[in-house]
């Protein structure tokens, strides 16, 4: 029966591919189609339409305003009580404006036992929704993290429609800024709410994540002295100051652990100099260490010592940081995995259970071939439903 229903969905995509390209907001705000049941009862078409609309909204980190407004309207149309939280503009982007989180609950009371949450922002560059090979959905954010957003909403709606949960059981939270500094989830701590369990959406190939590495962002800066390059004795080359420090950092061994493996460090961005004939006055590098063991404070002390031993004139500054993160995996029926990249999980404070799950592969996100399949979305709805029901039983 499930296979037959899934094949019906594929046929639907092929037959209505052109029509689906032009779904508008007004159509989405209507109850999901009753004509194409699929494996999720009457919600399959609503799932595909919602996912398409989300992916077609460009929401590169710092520019999440439109997708926030869309989710406000969409959830209000489903009779949710919708609240927003204004989050400050991205400081590093002069074109960025304030954006907002979207928090929604069906009951009049704000508090719910369980929370589902995903992030609305994506990395750059944007590329739009496209169906390839009949079943693959490509586009920026298709997996990270709009597949989770669509599947979470539809999972809750289907459970409510079937009477399997009550309106006071589950809330929804969609946050900005995860791809940069977690500003949206940090702001969510100001909601003043607690939950028994929080289900975080991220591409995990439908596996429950047992934990992920921490992160430490830091910048090394060299201040030299500008001069004409034909008179090097009159200047101090900032690039030449910085390069030995980066070589030392590249060889650095920070603590790992049996659970999370080794700590990985990436020298991600370097800047220095203004022209070939000018001795560089300033040079800098921004670096990310994914911490598999120890604490950020311990790692910071090691880094400061390495840089100081190379050149006392160099400066080190530290940014976003958190240690390795443990998640819960006590729901049967799921494979488990350790996730390499960071998430918003540590940014939401509280004693709640922490489940991390979602559609899509972490191996193709942040790339020019980010995609998932129709089957991935359907399976994710079923997975989220299982997690919700299990969380409510505990």
mmCIF file of C-alpha atoms in Angstrom, residues 10-389:
data_model
loop_
_atom_site.group_PDB
_atom_site.id
_atom_site.type_symbol
_atom_site.label_atom_id
_atom_site.label_comp_id
_atom_site.label_asym_id
_atom_site.label_seq_id
_atom_site.Cartn_x
_atom_site.Cartn_y
_atom_site.Cartn_z
ATOM 1 C CA UNK A 10 5.812 10.390 -8.342
ATOM 2 C CA UNK A 11 3.162 10.311 -11.061
ATOM 3 C CA UNK A 12 1.642 13.443 -9.587
ATOM 4 C CA UNK A 13 4.961 15.287 -9.765
ATOM 5 C CA UNK A 14 5.491 14.317 -13.392
ATOM 6 C CA UNK A 15 1.933 15.179 -14.475
ATOM 7 C CA UNK A 16 1.665 18.427 -12.559
ATOM 8 C CA UNK A 17 5.310 19.567 -12.741
ATOM 9 C CA UNK A 18 4.419 22.712 -14.625
ATOM 10 C CA UNK A 19 1.530 23.616 -12.336
ATOM 11 C CA UNK A 20 3.638 23.107 -9.219
ATOM 12 C CA UNK A 21 6.145 25.628 -10.549
ATOM 13 C CA UNK A 22 3.539 28.368 -10.043
ATOM 14 C CA UNK A 23 2.007 27.656 -6.640
ATOM 15 C CA UNK A 24 1.309 31.024 -4.998
ATOM 16 C CA UNK A 25 0.906 32.043 -1.381
ATOM 17 C CA UNK A 26 -2.886 32.179 -1.592
ATOM 18 C CA UNK A 27 -3.058 28.582 -2.799
ATOM 19 C CA UNK A 28 -0.764 27.461 -0.010
ATOM 20 C CA UNK A 29 -2.936 29.072 2.613
ATOM 21 C CA UNK A 30 -5.877 26.869 1.674
ATOM 22 C CA UNK A 31 -6.336 23.450 3.321
ATOM 23 C CA UNK A 32 -4.181 20.771 1.644
ATOM 24 C CA UNK A 33 -5.696 19.076 -1.394
ATOM 25 C CA UNK A 34 -8.192 16.288 -0.743
ATOM 26 C CA UNK A 35 -7.750 14.808 -4.209
ATOM 27 C CA UNK A 36 -4.318 13.215 -3.949
ATOM 28 C CA UNK A 37 -4.130 11.188 -0.711
ATOM 29 C CA UNK A 38 -0.653 9.618 -0.836
ATOM 30 C CA UNK A 39 1.003 7.917 2.139
ATOM 31 C CA UNK A 40 0.258 10.830 4.494
ATOM 32 C CA UNK A 41 -3.467 10.786 4.034
ATOM 33 C CA UNK A 42 -4.544 14.132 2.560
ATOM 34 C CA UNK A 43 -1.318 15.992 3.352
ATOM 35 C CA UNK A 44 1.132 14.846 0.683
ATOM 36 C CA UNK A 45 0.325 17.612 -1.779
ATOM 37 C CA UNK A 46 0.475 20.200 0.988
ATOM 38 C CA UNK A 47 3.939 18.948 1.941
ATOM 39 C CA UNK A 48 5.298 19.245 -1.593
ATOM 40 C CA UNK A 49 3.712 22.656 -2.187
ATOM 41 C CA UNK A 50 4.985 24.069 1.092
ATOM 42 C CA UNK A 51 8.509 22.800 0.501
ATOM 43 C CA UNK A 52 8.531 24.309 -2.991
ATOM 44 C CA UNK A 53 7.418 27.689 -1.713
ATOM 45 C CA UNK A 54 10.028 27.723 1.043
ATOM 46 C CA UNK A 55 12.898 26.847 -1.293
ATOM 47 C CA UNK A 56 11.783 29.491 -3.782
ATOM 48 C CA UNK A 57 12.231 32.170 -1.110
ATOM 49 C CA UNK A 58 15.835 33.345 -0.977
ATOM 50 C CA UNK A 59 16.868 33.486 2.682
ATOM 51 C CA UNK A 60 20.646 33.705 2.828
ATOM 52 C CA UNK A 61 21.795 34.275 6.397
ATOM 53 C CA UNK A 62 21.193 37.907 7.335
ATOM 54 C CA UNK A 63 18.362 38.216 4.813
ATOM 55 C CA UNK A 64 15.603 36.053 6.310
ATOM 56 C CA UNK A 65 12.894 38.746 6.327
ATOM 57 C CA UNK A 66 10.723 37.373 3.497
ATOM 58 C CA UNK A 67 10.676 33.787 4.691
ATOM 59 C CA UNK A 68 9.774 34.970 8.178
ATOM 60 C CA UNK A 69 6.794 36.907 6.827
ATOM 61 C CA UNK A 70 5.731 33.926 4.736
ATOM 62 C CA UNK A 71 5.789 31.541 7.702
ATOM 63 C CA UNK A 72 3.837 34.041 9.812
ATOM 64 C CA UNK A 73 1.072 34.169 7.224
ATOM 65 C CA UNK A 74 1.110 30.475 6.454
ATOM 66 C CA UNK A 75 0.879 29.354 10.092
ATOM 67 C CA UNK A 76 -1.769 31.954 10.935
ATOM 68 C CA UNK A 77 -3.781 30.499 8.039
ATOM 69 C CA UNK A 78 -3.620 27.144 9.810
ATOM 70 C CA UNK A 79 -5.059 28.727 12.970
ATOM 71 C CA UNK A 80 -1.813 28.984 14.893
ATOM 72 C CA UNK A 81 -1.189 31.746 17.381
ATOM 73 C CA UNK A 82 1.948 33.305 15.923
ATOM 74 C CA UNK A 83 4.570 35.319 17.786
ATOM 75 C CA UNK A 84 7.690 36.919 16.354
ATOM 76 C CA UNK A 85 11.010 37.882 17.900
ATOM 77 C CA UNK A 86 13.073 40.604 16.252
ATOM 78 C CA UNK A 87 16.720 39.607 15.844
ATOM 79 C CA UNK A 88 19.391 42.247 15.202
ATOM 80 C CA UNK A 89 20.910 42.598 11.714
ATOM 81 C CA UNK A 90 24.007 40.594 10.893
ATOM 82 C CA UNK A 91 26.833 42.870 12.012
ATOM 83 C CA UNK A 92 29.234 41.710 9.300
ATOM 84 C CA UNK A 93 26.805 42.519 6.456
ATOM 85 C CA UNK A 94 26.167 46.253 5.891
ATOM 86 C CA UNK A 95 23.147 45.438 3.694
ATOM 87 C CA UNK A 96 21.452 43.273 6.316
ATOM 88 C CA UNK A 97 18.294 44.391 8.138
ATOM 89 C CA UNK A 98 16.545 43.134 11.285
ATOM 90 C CA UNK A 99 14.956 39.728 10.809
ATOM 91 C CA UNK A 100 12.730 37.664 13.065
ATOM 92 C CA UNK A 101 12.068 34.256 14.578
ATOM 93 C CA UNK A 102 8.606 32.736 14.226
ATOM 94 C CA UNK A 103 7.082 30.927 17.209
ATOM 95 C CA UNK A 104 3.688 29.274 16.754
ATOM 96 C CA UNK A 105 1.293 27.289 18.936
ATOM 97 C CA UNK A 106 -2.258 26.088 18.304
ATOM 98 C CA UNK A 107 -3.518 26.376 21.877
ATOM 99 C CA UNK A 108 -4.199 29.697 23.608
ATOM 100 C CA UNK A 109 -1.562 28.795 26.200
ATOM 101 C CA UNK A 110 1.961 29.462 24.941
ATOM 102 C CA UNK A 111 3.536 26.533 26.740
ATOM 103 C CA UNK A 112 3.610 23.098 25.100
ATOM 104 C CA UNK A 113 5.170 19.829 26.154
ATOM 105 C CA UNK A 114 7.256 19.421 23.001
ATOM 106 C CA UNK A 115 8.858 21.871 20.559
ATOM 107 C CA UNK A 116 9.830 21.322 16.924
ATOM 108 C CA UNK A 117 12.396 23.754 15.563
ATOM 109 C CA UNK A 118 14.466 24.386 12.422
ATOM 110 C CA UNK A 119 16.335 27.343 10.932
ATOM 111 C CA UNK A 120 15.129 29.521 8.068
ATOM 112 C CA UNK A 121 18.496 30.843 6.879
ATOM 113 C CA UNK A 122 20.776 29.289 4.263
ATOM 114 C CA UNK A 123 24.330 29.692 3.068
ATOM 115 C CA UNK A 124 25.201 31.521 -0.138
ATOM 116 C CA UNK A 125 24.883 31.422 -3.134
ATOM 117 C CA UNK A 126 21.180 31.023 -3.758
ATOM 118 C CA UNK A 127 19.833 28.817 -6.534
ATOM 119 C CA UNK A 128 16.108 28.167 -7.027
ATOM 120 C CA UNK A 129 13.874 25.117 -6.754
ATOM 121 C CA UNK A 130 14.165 22.566 -9.529
ATOM 122 C CA UNK A 131 12.905 19.002 -10.030
ATOM 123 C CA UNK A 132 15.452 16.680 -11.634
ATOM 124 C CA UNK A 133 15.147 13.029 -12.591
ATOM 125 C CA UNK A 134 11.440 13.205 -11.649
ATOM 126 C CA UNK A 135 12.029 12.600 -7.923
ATOM 127 C CA UNK A 136 14.978 14.830 -6.923
ATOM 128 C CA UNK A 137 14.336 18.321 -5.534
ATOM 129 C CA UNK A 138 17.301 20.685 -5.949
ATOM 130 C CA UNK A 139 17.712 24.196 -4.595
ATOM 131 C CA UNK A 140 19.459 26.171 -1.897
ATOM 132 C CA UNK A 141 17.968 25.135 1.404
ATOM 133 C CA UNK A 142 16.106 22.166 -0.095
ATOM 134 C CA UNK A 143 17.712 20.018 2.587
ATOM 135 C CA UNK A 144 19.327 22.556 4.925
ATOM 136 C CA UNK A 145 16.930 23.385 6.395
ATOM 137 C CA UNK A 146 13.670 23.851 4.503
ATOM 138 C CA UNK A 147 13.038 20.150 4.138
ATOM 139 C CA UNK A 148 12.870 19.968 7.921
ATOM 140 C CA UNK A 149 10.617 23.038 8.181
ATOM 141 C CA UNK A 150 8.056 21.637 5.734
ATOM 142 C CA UNK A 151 8.130 18.129 7.195
ATOM 143 C CA UNK A 152 7.784 19.380 10.776
ATOM 144 C CA UNK A 153 4.749 21.533 9.989
ATOM 145 C CA UNK A 154 2.997 18.790 8.054
ATOM 146 C CA UNK A 155 3.845 16.162 10.685
ATOM 147 C CA UNK A 156 2.155 18.231 13.385
ATOM 148 C CA UNK A 157 -0.853 19.037 11.191
ATOM 149 C CA UNK A 158 -1.382 15.388 10.296
ATOM 150 C CA UNK A 159 -1.207 14.281 13.945
ATOM 151 C CA UNK A 160 -3.677 16.984 14.952
ATOM 152 C CA UNK A 161 -6.054 16.080 12.134
ATOM 153 C CA UNK A 162 -5.943 12.420 13.150
ATOM 154 C CA UNK A 163 -6.552 13.254 16.797
ATOM 155 C CA UNK A 164 -3.261 11.693 17.888
ATOM 156 C CA UNK A 165 -2.090 14.810 19.724
ATOM 157 C CA UNK A 166 -3.790 17.797 21.291
ATOM 158 C CA UNK A 167 -3.232 21.455 20.491
ATOM 159 C CA UNK A 168 -1.306 21.947 23.742
ATOM 160 C CA UNK A 169 1.183 19.171 22.982
ATOM 161 C CA UNK A 170 3.446 20.717 20.351
ATOM 162 C CA UNK A 171 4.818 24.149 19.416
ATOM 163 C CA UNK A 172 6.808 25.268 16.369
ATOM 164 C CA UNK A 173 9.858 27.558 16.334
ATOM 165 C CA UNK A 174 11.677 28.690 13.207
ATOM 166 C CA UNK A 175 14.821 30.733 13.818
ATOM 167 C CA UNK A 176 17.284 32.872 11.888
ATOM 168 C CA UNK A 177 21.048 33.007 11.939
ATOM 169 C CA UNK A 178 22.009 29.362 12.465
ATOM 170 C CA UNK A 179 24.519 29.432 9.626
ATOM 171 C CA UNK A 180 26.488 32.251 11.213
ATOM 172 C CA UNK A 181 26.330 32.636 14.989
ATOM 173 C CA UNK A 182 23.076 31.126 16.230
ATOM 174 C CA UNK A 183 21.627 34.561 17.007
ATOM 175 C CA UNK A 184 18.057 33.437 16.402
ATOM 176 C CA UNK A 185 18.136 30.441 18.730
ATOM 177 C CA UNK A 186 19.941 32.452 21.390
ATOM 178 C CA UNK A 187 17.127 35.010 21.138
ATOM 179 C CA UNK A 188 14.587 32.202 21.584
ATOM 180 C CA UNK A 189 15.790 31.772 25.161
ATOM 181 C CA UNK A 190 13.934 35.022 25.856
ATOM 182 C CA UNK A 191 10.573 33.355 25.147
ATOM 183 C CA UNK A 192 10.552 32.346 28.801
ATOM 184 C CA UNK A 193 9.357 28.811 28.067
ATOM 185 C CA UNK A 194 10.547 25.292 28.836
ATOM 186 C CA UNK A 195 9.750 21.990 27.182
ATOM 187 C CA UNK A 196 10.041 18.324 28.047
ATOM 188 C CA UNK A 197 11.607 17.608 24.660
ATOM 189 C CA UNK A 198 12.862 19.634 21.693
ATOM 190 C CA UNK A 199 13.155 18.089 18.225
ATOM 191 C CA UNK A 200 15.718 19.946 16.129
ATOM 192 C CA UNK A 201 15.580 19.691 12.332
ATOM 193 C CA UNK A 202 18.802 19.221 10.372
ATOM 194 C CA UNK A 203 19.822 16.988 7.441
ATOM 195 C CA UNK A 204 20.769 13.671 9.089
ATOM 196 C CA UNK A 205 19.676 11.112 6.465
ATOM 197 C CA UNK A 206 16.791 10.200 8.792
ATOM 198 C CA UNK A 207 19.174 9.074 11.510
ATOM 199 C CA UNK A 208 19.013 10.189 15.125
ATOM 200 C CA UNK A 209 22.134 12.136 15.994
ATOM 201 C CA UNK A 210 23.869 10.996 19.175
ATOM 202 C CA UNK A 211 25.884 14.215 19.320
ATOM 203 C CA UNK A 212 28.117 16.523 17.349
ATOM 204 C CA UNK A 213 31.416 18.311 17.648
ATOM 205 C CA UNK A 214 31.733 21.703 19.241
ATOM 206 C CA UNK A 215 33.127 24.792 17.545
ATOM 207 C CA UNK A 216 35.600 27.570 18.187
ATOM 208 C CA UNK A 217 35.931 30.520 15.807
ATOM 209 C CA UNK A 218 39.007 32.716 16.090
ATOM 210 C CA UNK A 219 40.909 35.342 14.147
ATOM 211 C CA UNK A 220 44.633 36.027 14.065
ATOM 212 C CA UNK A 221 45.630 39.578 13.072
ATOM 213 C CA UNK A 222 49.029 41.002 12.164
ATOM 214 C CA UNK A 223 49.733 44.743 12.173
ATOM 215 C CA UNK A 224 52.800 45.740 10.161
ATOM 216 C CA UNK A 225 53.967 48.935 8.508
ATOM 217 C CA UNK A 226 53.278 49.999 4.931
ATOM 218 C CA UNK A 227 56.076 50.982 2.584
ATOM 219 C CA UNK A 228 57.001 50.817 -1.082
ATOM 220 C CA UNK A 229 57.932 47.247 -1.915
ATOM 221 C CA UNK A 230 61.251 48.397 -3.415
ATOM 222 C CA UNK A 231 62.233 49.594 0.091
ATOM 223 C CA UNK A 232 61.294 46.592 2.262
ATOM 224 C CA UNK A 233 63.609 47.780 5.044
ATOM 225 C CA UNK A 234 61.264 50.736 5.597
ATOM 226 C CA UNK A 235 58.215 48.575 6.250
ATOM 227 C CA UNK A 236 57.029 45.567 8.263
ATOM 228 C CA UNK A 237 55.301 42.913 6.175
ATOM 229 C CA UNK A 238 52.098 41.839 7.968
ATOM 230 C CA UNK A 239 51.711 38.821 5.662
ATOM 231 C CA UNK A 240 55.167 37.602 6.627
ATOM 232 C CA UNK A 241 54.217 37.954 10.285
ATOM 233 C CA UNK A 242 51.010 35.978 9.844
ATOM 234 C CA UNK A 243 52.194 33.070 7.683
ATOM 235 C CA UNK A 244 54.386 31.320 10.321
ATOM 236 C CA UNK A 245 51.527 31.483 12.838
ATOM 237 C CA UNK A 246 49.147 29.886 10.356
ATOM 238 C CA UNK A 247 51.664 27.135 9.652
ATOM 239 C CA UNK A 248 51.806 26.422 13.388
ATOM 240 C CA UNK A 249 48.023 26.424 13.713
ATOM 241 C CA UNK A 250 47.767 24.076 10.747
ATOM 242 C CA UNK A 251 49.902 21.535 12.630
ATOM 243 C CA UNK A 252 48.079 22.080 15.932
ATOM 244 C CA UNK A 253 46.654 19.023 17.707
ATOM 245 C CA UNK A 254 43.768 19.816 20.024
ATOM 246 C CA UNK A 255 42.150 17.101 22.192
ATOM 247 C CA UNK A 256 39.721 14.619 20.659
ATOM 248 C CA UNK A 257 37.558 11.910 22.179
ATOM 249 C CA UNK A 258 36.442 8.335 21.558
ATOM 250 C CA UNK A 259 32.871 9.449 20.830
ATOM 251 C CA UNK A 260 33.573 12.376 18.500
ATOM 252 C CA UNK A 261 36.963 11.474 17.021
ATOM 253 C CA UNK A 262 39.585 14.115 16.252
ATOM 254 C CA UNK A 263 39.348 17.888 16.443
ATOM 255 C CA UNK A 264 39.563 19.418 12.962
ATOM 256 C CA UNK A 265 40.858 22.914 12.252
ATOM 257 C CA UNK A 266 40.215 24.824 9.030
ATOM 258 C CA UNK A 267 41.968 28.052 8.054
ATOM 259 C CA UNK A 268 38.956 29.283 6.170
ATOM 260 C CA UNK A 269 39.686 32.864 5.147
ATOM 261 C CA UNK A 270 42.813 35.016 4.766
ATOM 262 C CA UNK A 271 43.194 38.692 3.933
ATOM 263 C CA UNK A 272 46.324 40.797 3.578
ATOM 264 C CA UNK A 273 47.829 43.539 1.493
ATOM 265 C CA UNK A 274 46.478 46.083 -0.993
ATOM 266 C CA UNK A 275 48.818 45.842 -3.991
ATOM 267 C CA UNK A 276 51.879 44.007 -5.301
ATOM 268 C CA UNK A 277 54.097 47.048 -4.853
ATOM 269 C CA UNK A 278 53.047 47.837 -1.271
ATOM 270 C CA UNK A 279 54.394 46.184 1.879
ATOM 271 C CA UNK A 280 51.210 44.889 3.603
ATOM 272 C CA UNK A 281 50.269 46.896 6.675
ATOM 273 C CA UNK A 282 47.625 44.450 7.904
ATOM 274 C CA UNK A 283 46.860 40.764 7.469
ATOM 275 C CA UNK A 284 44.349 38.448 9.108
ATOM 276 C CA UNK A 285 42.975 34.922 9.000
ATOM 277 C CA UNK A 286 39.679 33.532 10.291
ATOM 278 C CA UNK A 287 39.795 29.961 11.528
ATOM 279 C CA UNK A 288 37.310 27.336 12.743
ATOM 280 C CA UNK A 289 38.197 24.425 15.009
ATOM 281 C CA UNK A 290 35.543 21.717 15.374
ATOM 282 C CA UNK A 291 36.133 20.534 18.912
ATOM 283 C CA UNK A 292 35.898 16.795 19.553
ATOM 284 C CA UNK A 293 37.079 16.980 23.144
ATOM 285 C CA UNK A 294 37.908 19.325 25.989
ATOM 286 C CA UNK A 295 36.394 22.774 26.411
ATOM 287 C CA UNK A 296 36.590 25.961 24.353
ATOM 288 C CA UNK A 297 38.514 27.633 27.206
ATOM 289 C CA UNK A 298 41.165 24.906 27.113
ATOM 290 C CA UNK A 299 41.519 25.228 23.346
ATOM 291 C CA UNK A 300 41.755 29.016 23.565
ATOM 292 C CA UNK A 301 44.709 28.776 25.949
ATOM 293 C CA UNK A 302 46.531 26.417 23.581
ATOM 294 C CA UNK A 303 45.922 28.696 20.598
ATOM 295 C CA UNK A 304 47.052 31.812 22.456
ATOM 296 C CA UNK A 305 50.297 30.067 23.469
ATOM 297 C CA UNK A 306 51.006 28.881 19.912
ATOM 298 C CA UNK A 307 50.507 32.346 18.447
ATOM 299 C CA UNK A 308 52.498 34.080 21.183
ATOM 300 C CA UNK A 309 55.416 31.701 20.689
ATOM 301 C CA UNK A 310 55.498 32.542 16.971
ATOM 302 C CA UNK A 311 55.300 36.328 17.307
ATOM 303 C CA UNK A 312 54.233 38.355 20.328
ATOM 304 C CA UNK A 313 53.027 41.150 18.054
ATOM 305 C CA UNK A 314 50.209 39.019 16.676
ATOM 306 C CA UNK A 315 46.709 39.395 18.109
ATOM 307 C CA UNK A 316 44.142 36.638 18.638
ATOM 308 C CA UNK A 317 40.415 37.221 19.128
ATOM 309 C CA UNK A 318 37.765 34.570 19.733
ATOM 310 C CA UNK A 319 34.165 34.439 18.520
ATOM 311 C CA UNK A 320 31.320 31.907 18.565
ATOM 312 C CA UNK A 321 32.227 28.846 20.616
ATOM 313 C CA UNK A 322 30.770 25.794 22.336
ATOM 314 C CA UNK A 323 32.000 22.367 23.393
ATOM 315 C CA UNK A 324 30.978 18.933 22.061
ATOM 316 C CA UNK A 325 27.214 18.363 22.217
ATOM 317 C CA UNK A 326 25.352 15.233 23.340
ATOM 318 C CA UNK A 327 21.862 14.427 22.008
ATOM 319 C CA UNK A 328 19.236 11.853 22.960
ATOM 320 C CA UNK A 329 18.697 8.645 20.985
ATOM 321 C CA UNK A 330 16.260 6.732 23.230
ATOM 322 C CA UNK A 331 13.532 6.334 20.574
ATOM 323 C CA UNK A 332 13.614 2.862 18.955
ATOM 324 C CA UNK A 333 13.508 2.337 15.207
ATOM 325 C CA UNK A 334 16.189 4.853 14.184
ATOM 326 C CA UNK A 335 19.795 4.392 13.162
ATOM 327 C CA UNK A 336 22.136 6.661 15.123
ATOM 328 C CA UNK A 337 25.065 8.719 13.943
ATOM 329 C CA UNK A 338 27.625 11.281 15.125
ATOM 330 C CA UNK A 339 27.271 14.560 13.213
ATOM 331 C CA UNK A 340 30.472 16.379 12.273
ATOM 332 C CA UNK A 341 29.075 19.870 11.830
ATOM 333 C CA UNK A 342 27.569 22.177 14.426
ATOM 334 C CA UNK A 343 23.894 22.982 14.993
ATOM 335 C CA UNK A 344 21.630 25.203 17.075
ATOM 336 C CA UNK A 345 21.177 22.494 19.715
ATOM 337 C CA UNK A 346 23.550 24.041 22.306
ATOM 338 C CA UNK A 347 22.103 27.523 21.794
ATOM 339 C CA UNK A 348 18.715 26.641 23.306
ATOM 340 C CA UNK A 349 19.154 26.446 27.063
ATOM 341 C CA UNK A 350 17.177 24.107 29.296
ATOM 342 C CA UNK A 351 16.977 20.598 30.693
ATOM 343 C CA UNK A 352 14.818 19.255 27.850
ATOM 344 C CA UNK A 353 15.566 16.089 25.908
ATOM 345 C CA UNK A 354 17.340 16.934 22.662
ATOM 346 C CA UNK A 355 16.526 15.036 19.477
ATOM 347 C CA UNK A 356 18.297 15.922 16.222
ATOM 348 C CA UNK A 357 16.808 14.504 13.015
ATOM 349 C CA UNK A 358 15.817 15.416 9.486
ATOM 350 C CA UNK A 359 15.762 14.709 5.730
ATOM 351 C CA UNK A 360 18.672 15.137 3.352
ATOM 352 C CA UNK A 361 22.356 14.272 3.427
ATOM 353 C CA UNK A 362 24.950 16.442 5.182
ATOM 354 C CA UNK A 363 27.336 15.508 2.382
ATOM 355 C CA UNK A 364 25.623 17.638 -0.293
ATOM 356 C CA UNK A 365 24.448 20.665 1.689
ATOM 357 C CA UNK A 366 26.370 23.954 1.373
ATOM 358 C CA UNK A 367 27.216 22.879 -2.191
ATOM 359 C CA UNK A 368 26.062 23.552 -5.754
ATOM 360 C CA UNK A 369 24.309 20.169 -5.768
ATOM 361 C CA UNK A 370 22.208 20.440 -2.598
ATOM 362 C CA UNK A 371 19.128 18.269 -3.008
ATOM 363 C CA UNK A 372 16.864 15.635 -1.520
ATOM 364 C CA UNK A 373 14.061 13.443 -2.866
ATOM 365 C CA UNK A 374 10.297 13.367 -2.589
ATOM 366 C CA UNK A 375 10.706 10.148 -0.636
ATOM 367 C CA UNK A 376 13.039 11.895 1.798
ATOM 368 C CA UNK A 377 10.361 14.473 2.617
ATOM 369 C CA UNK A 378 7.674 11.849 3.107
ATOM 370 C CA UNK A 379 9.910 9.717 5.303
ATOM 371 C CA UNK A 380 10.828 12.784 7.372
ATOM 372 C CA UNK A 381 7.173 13.521 8.153
ATOM 373 C CA UNK A 382 6.795 9.967 9.380
ATOM 374 C CA UNK A 383 10.021 10.245 11.394
ATOM 375 C CA UNK A 384 8.963 13.486 13.052
ATOM 376 C CA UNK A 385 5.593 11.956 13.914
ATOM 377 C CA UNK A 386 7.341 9.011 15.578
ATOM 378 C CA UNK A 387 9.586 11.334 17.581
ATOM 379 C CA UNK A 388 6.679 13.556 18.659
ATOM 380 C CA UNK A 389 4.585 10.641 19.871
#
